[in-house]
Short mmCIF file of C-alpha atoms and ligand atoms in Angstrom, two decimals:
data_model
loop_
_atom_site.label_atom_id
_atom_site.label_comp_id
_atom_site.label_asym_id
_atom_site.label_seq_id
_atom_site.Cartn_x
_atom_site.Cartn_y
_atom_site.Cartn_z
CA MET A 148 4.52 -119.41 18.67
CA THR A 149 7.89 -121.08 18.07
CA ALA A 150 10.57 -120.72 20.71
CA ALA A 151 12.82 -118.91 18.22
CA LEU A 152 10.15 -116.34 17.33
CA ASP A 153 9.30 -115.87 20.99
CA GLU A 154 12.99 -115.24 21.70
CA LEU A 155 13.23 -112.69 18.87
CA LEU A 156 10.19 -110.78 20.12
CA LYS A 157 11.56 -110.68 23.66
CA ARG A 158 14.87 -109.35 22.39
CA SER A 159 13.27 -106.52 20.43
CA GLN A 160 11.10 -105.73 23.50
CA SER A 161 14.16 -105.45 25.73
CA ARG A 162 15.99 -103.27 23.17
CA SER A 163 12.99 -100.97 23.05
CA ASN A 164 12.98 -100.81 26.88
CA GLN A 165 16.67 -99.89 26.86
CA MET A 166 15.95 -97.12 24.33
CA ILE A 167 13.27 -95.69 26.64
CA GLU A 168 15.64 -95.78 29.63
CA HIS A 169 18.26 -93.97 27.52
CA LEU A 170 15.74 -91.27 26.58
CA LYS A 171 14.64 -90.81 30.20
CA SER A 172 18.24 -90.57 31.42
CA HIS A 173 18.77 -87.75 28.89
CA GLY A 174 15.84 -85.69 30.14
CA VAL A 175 12.92 -86.84 27.96
CA GLU A 176 9.99 -86.80 30.39
CA HIS A 177 6.78 -86.66 28.33
CA LYS A 178 4.94 -89.85 29.35
CA GLU A 179 2.73 -90.20 26.27
CA LEU A 180 5.70 -89.63 23.95
CA LEU A 181 7.75 -92.28 25.77
CA GLU A 182 4.84 -94.74 25.61
CA LEU A 183 4.37 -94.06 21.92
CA MET A 184 8.08 -94.54 21.16
CA ALA A 185 8.07 -97.77 23.19
CA ALA A 186 5.15 -99.08 21.14
CA LEU A 187 6.25 -97.96 17.65
CA PRO A 188 8.18 -100.74 15.78
CA ARG A 189 11.26 -98.66 14.89
CA HIS A 190 12.91 -101.74 13.31
CA GLU A 191 10.31 -101.56 10.51
CA PHE A 192 11.42 -98.06 9.52
CA VAL A 193 15.13 -98.67 8.91
CA GLU A 194 16.91 -100.65 6.17
CA PRO A 195 16.38 -104.36 6.96
CA ALA A 196 20.14 -105.01 7.30
CA PHE A 197 20.20 -102.58 10.25
CA SER A 198 16.97 -103.60 11.99
CA HIS A 199 18.91 -105.20 14.89
CA LEU A 200 20.30 -101.71 15.66
CA ALA A 201 16.97 -99.90 15.33
CA TYR A 202 16.69 -99.08 19.07
CA SER A 203 20.36 -98.11 19.53
CA PRO A 204 21.47 -94.51 20.12
CA THR A 205 22.71 -94.01 16.57
CA PRO A 206 21.42 -92.65 13.23
CA LEU A 207 20.65 -95.43 10.71
CA PRO A 208 20.21 -95.83 6.94
CA ILE A 209 16.62 -95.75 5.62
CA GLY A 210 17.50 -96.22 1.92
CA ARG A 211 18.46 -93.81 -0.90
CA ASN A 212 21.52 -92.66 1.10
CA GLN A 213 19.32 -91.04 3.75
CA THR A 214 19.30 -91.60 7.50
CA ILE A 215 16.83 -91.60 10.35
CA SER A 216 18.09 -89.57 13.33
CA GLN A 217 18.93 -91.34 16.56
CA PRO A 218 15.95 -91.80 18.93
CA LEU A 219 17.11 -89.06 21.35
CA THR A 220 17.18 -86.42 18.58
CA VAL A 221 13.70 -87.41 17.36
CA ALA A 222 12.39 -87.41 20.95
CA LYS A 223 13.92 -84.00 21.72
CA MET A 224 12.44 -82.32 18.64
CA THR A 225 9.04 -83.87 19.34
CA SER A 226 9.16 -82.83 23.03
CA TRP A 227 9.82 -79.22 21.99
CA LEU A 228 6.72 -79.30 19.78
CA LEU A 229 4.69 -80.77 22.65
CA LYS A 230 5.98 -78.11 25.02
CA TYR A 231 5.57 -75.02 22.82
CA ALA A 232 3.27 -75.60 19.83
CA ARG A 233 -0.50 -75.59 19.34
CA LEU A 234 -1.19 -79.16 18.25
CA GLY A 235 -3.35 -78.23 15.24
CA ARG A 236 -1.65 -78.36 11.84
CA VAL A 237 2.01 -79.23 11.36
CA LEU A 238 4.24 -79.29 8.27
CA GLU A 239 7.15 -81.74 8.13
CA VAL A 240 9.86 -81.33 5.49
CA GLY A 241 11.78 -84.60 4.91
CA THR A 242 9.32 -87.49 5.34
CA GLY A 243 12.12 -90.07 4.96
CA SER A 244 11.04 -93.32 6.61
CA GLY A 245 7.89 -91.76 8.07
CA TYR A 246 8.95 -92.45 11.67
CA GLN A 247 8.82 -88.81 12.79
CA THR A 248 5.60 -88.46 10.76
CA CYS A 249 3.99 -91.20 12.90
CA LEU A 250 4.85 -89.35 16.10
CA LEU A 251 3.46 -86.10 14.69
CA ALA A 252 0.27 -87.85 13.51
CA HIS A 253 -0.36 -89.07 17.04
CA PHE A 254 -0.22 -85.63 18.62
CA PHE A 255 -1.36 -83.18 15.90
CA ASN A 256 -4.82 -83.00 14.31
CA LYS A 257 -3.36 -82.79 10.82
CA VAL A 258 0.11 -83.47 9.38
CA HIS A 259 1.42 -82.30 5.99
CA THR A 260 4.67 -83.97 4.98
CA ILE A 261 6.97 -83.39 1.98
CA GLU A 262 9.65 -85.75 0.61
CA ARG A 263 11.82 -85.04 -2.47
CA GLN A 264 12.68 -88.69 -3.24
CA LYS A 265 9.84 -90.54 -4.93
CA SER A 266 10.68 -94.03 -3.61
CA LEU A 267 10.87 -92.84 0.02
CA TYR A 268 7.62 -90.92 -0.41
CA VAL A 269 5.87 -94.03 -1.82
CA GLN A 270 7.27 -96.31 0.90
CA ALA A 271 6.40 -94.02 3.82
CA GLN A 272 2.88 -93.48 2.50
CA ALA A 273 2.27 -97.25 2.25
CA ARG A 274 3.81 -97.84 5.69
CA LEU A 275 1.54 -95.33 7.44
CA LYS A 276 -1.51 -96.56 5.54
CA SER A 277 -0.82 -100.10 6.75
CA MET A 278 -0.75 -98.70 10.30
CA SER A 279 -4.19 -97.09 9.73
CA ILE A 280 -2.81 -93.58 10.23
CA ASN A 281 -5.06 -91.31 8.21
CA ASN A 282 -4.53 -87.71 9.30
CA VAL A 283 -1.43 -87.26 7.13
CA GLU A 284 -1.20 -85.67 3.67
CA PHE A 285 1.89 -86.72 1.71
CA LEU A 286 3.55 -84.72 -1.05
CA HIS A 287 6.35 -85.70 -3.41
CA GLY A 288 8.06 -82.34 -3.84
CA ASP A 289 10.72 -79.84 -2.78
CA GLY A 290 10.19 -78.53 0.74
CA HIS A 291 11.92 -75.26 -0.17
CA LEU A 292 8.67 -74.34 -1.95
CA GLY A 293 6.42 -74.95 1.06
CA TRP A 294 3.00 -76.61 0.84
CA PRO A 295 1.28 -75.86 -2.52
CA GLN A 296 -2.05 -74.80 -0.97
CA LYS A 297 -2.14 -71.71 1.20
CA VAL A 298 -2.64 -73.30 4.61
CA GLU A 299 -1.28 -71.75 7.77
CA MET A 300 0.72 -74.03 10.03
CA ASP A 301 0.87 -74.05 13.82
CA ALA A 302 4.29 -75.65 13.57
CA ILE A 303 6.93 -76.55 10.98
CA ILE A 304 9.60 -79.20 11.49
CA VAL A 305 12.43 -79.66 9.00
CA THR A 306 14.40 -82.90 9.33
CA ALA A 307 17.24 -82.00 6.93
CA MET A 308 19.94 -79.37 7.43
CA ALA A 309 20.49 -76.08 5.57
CA SER A 310 22.38 -72.86 6.25
CA LYS A 311 19.19 -70.82 6.31
CA VAL A 312 15.44 -71.30 6.68
CA PRO A 313 13.60 -71.22 3.31
CA THR A 314 11.29 -68.17 3.25
CA ALA A 315 8.43 -70.16 1.65
CA LEU A 316 8.34 -72.11 4.91
CA THR A 317 8.44 -69.18 7.32
CA ASP A 318 5.68 -67.52 5.26
CA MET A 319 3.37 -70.47 6.06
CA LEU A 320 3.83 -70.27 9.81
CA LYS A 321 1.11 -68.66 11.96
CA GLU A 322 1.86 -65.82 14.34
CA ASP A 323 3.27 -67.45 17.51
CA GLY A 324 3.94 -70.64 15.49
CA ILE A 325 6.90 -72.89 16.23
CA LEU A 326 9.73 -73.69 13.82
CA ILE A 327 12.20 -76.52 14.39
CA MET A 328 15.11 -76.95 12.00
CA PRO A 329 18.76 -78.05 12.00
CA ILE A 330 21.02 -75.19 10.86
CA ALA A 331 24.47 -75.74 9.33
CA ASP A 332 26.49 -73.18 11.31
CA ALA A 333 30.06 -73.32 12.67
CA VAL A 334 28.58 -75.82 15.11
CA PRO A 335 25.64 -77.57 13.38
CA ALA A 336 22.62 -77.47 15.69
CA ILE A 337 18.85 -77.89 15.73
CA GLY A 338 17.01 -74.77 16.77
CA CYS A 339 13.49 -74.21 18.02
CA TRP A 340 12.01 -70.73 17.49
CA ARG A 341 8.71 -68.96 18.06
CA ARG A 342 7.54 -66.48 15.44
CA HIS A 343 6.59 -62.96 16.55
CA GLY A 344 5.82 -61.09 13.30
CA ASN A 345 9.17 -60.74 11.56
CA LYS A 346 11.07 -61.54 14.74
CA TRP A 347 12.08 -64.97 15.96
CA LYS A 348 12.63 -65.93 19.56
CA ARG A 349 14.93 -68.89 20.06
CA LEU A 350 13.51 -71.24 22.71
CA GLU A 351 15.83 -74.24 22.47
CA SER A 352 18.87 -75.58 20.67
CA ALA A 353 20.86 -78.81 20.58
CA VAL A 354 23.96 -79.87 18.67
CA ALA A 355 23.17 -82.48 15.98
CA GLN A 356 24.12 -83.71 12.51
CA PHE A 357 21.54 -84.15 9.74
CA VAL A 358 21.52 -85.04 6.04
CA PRO A 359 21.36 -81.90 3.85
CA LEU A 360 18.20 -80.20 2.63
CA LEU A 361 18.58 -80.44 -1.16
CA GLU A 362 17.00 -78.53 -4.06
CA GLY A 363 14.43 -80.06 -6.42
CA LYS A 364 12.71 -83.44 -6.39
CA ILE A 365 13.88 -86.84 -7.62
CA ASP A 366 11.59 -89.19 -9.57
CA ALA A 367 13.22 -92.37 -8.33
N1 SAH B 63 12.18 -87.51 9.43
C1 SAH B 63 12.82 -88.57 8.72
C2 SAH B 63 14.28 -88.29 8.54
C3 SAH B 63 14.61 -88.35 7.13
S1 SAH B 63 16.19 -87.78 6.65
C4 SAH B 63 12.57 -89.93 9.39
O1 SAH B 63 11.96 -89.97 10.48
O2 SAH B 63 12.94 -90.96 8.81
C5 SAH B 63 15.77 -86.33 5.75
C6 SAH B 63 14.87 -86.51 4.55
O3 SAH B 63 14.71 -85.23 3.95
C7 SAH B 63 15.42 -87.44 3.46
O4 SAH B 63 14.50 -88.43 3.19
C8 SAH B 63 15.61 -86.50 2.26
O5 SAH B 63 15.35 -87.12 1.02
C9 SAH B 63 14.59 -85.40 2.56
N2 SAH B 63 14.86 -84.10 1.92
C10 SAH B 63 16.04 -83.47 1.72
N3 SAH B 63 15.85 -82.29 1.10
C11 SAH B 63 14.49 -82.15 0.92
C12 SAH B 63 13.67 -81.16 0.32
N4 SAH B 63 14.17 -80.04 -0.20
N5 SAH B 63 12.34 -81.36 0.33
C13 SAH B 63 11.79 -82.49 0.86
N6 SAH B 63 12.52 -83.47 1.41
C14 SAH B 63 13.86 -83.31 1.44
#
């Protein structure tokens, strides 16, 4: 290995270590999640011009005017799933770069993920295939409509913000299932709820900004 390449690898290793320390200092404790985030090459999921910032505590562009959330937000949402959900079948709305999808694929038996932008859908699918992740079903579509087949989900995670939860999504969630979604309220925040029939018990919440959940799909 050349000295320059060796140096580059060391630098990305130390940035990843700093990211893990940052997560720990903000209360992320799940050992397997921390190990997974330390091992996952986050710099391969962001736009190449920003890869040097991939492990920094900031949201970053992933193409098509969309962003990947900062590592702490991704870690928090995933920790809530690990704490409260049955790790069977999960639906993700907003595949984006596929980074969150990778984390879900590690912990859940089966992941269904929906992305409205064709190019992001194609890219994320190829990325996960190259990583030999094969328990994920991808769909190019509008998450407002839910998954086309009638499958019941143990958990649903939406990674784009709206003022209310689409009913097609809540209809797919099992009794006692977990829903995680950012809601555009006076103070925008991600919520985590458990379903009890038509009632919802809020288990967690955290202030955060997200790109908007938009209607329809885009063929580009
Ligand atoms: N979880 C992603 C974050 C992506 S940002 C990651 O780890 O990279 C949110 C994504 O939601 C964007 O890619 C956006 O195109 C997508 N999105 C927005 N509205 C949507 C909708 N109605 N259905 C499906 N995807 C949607």
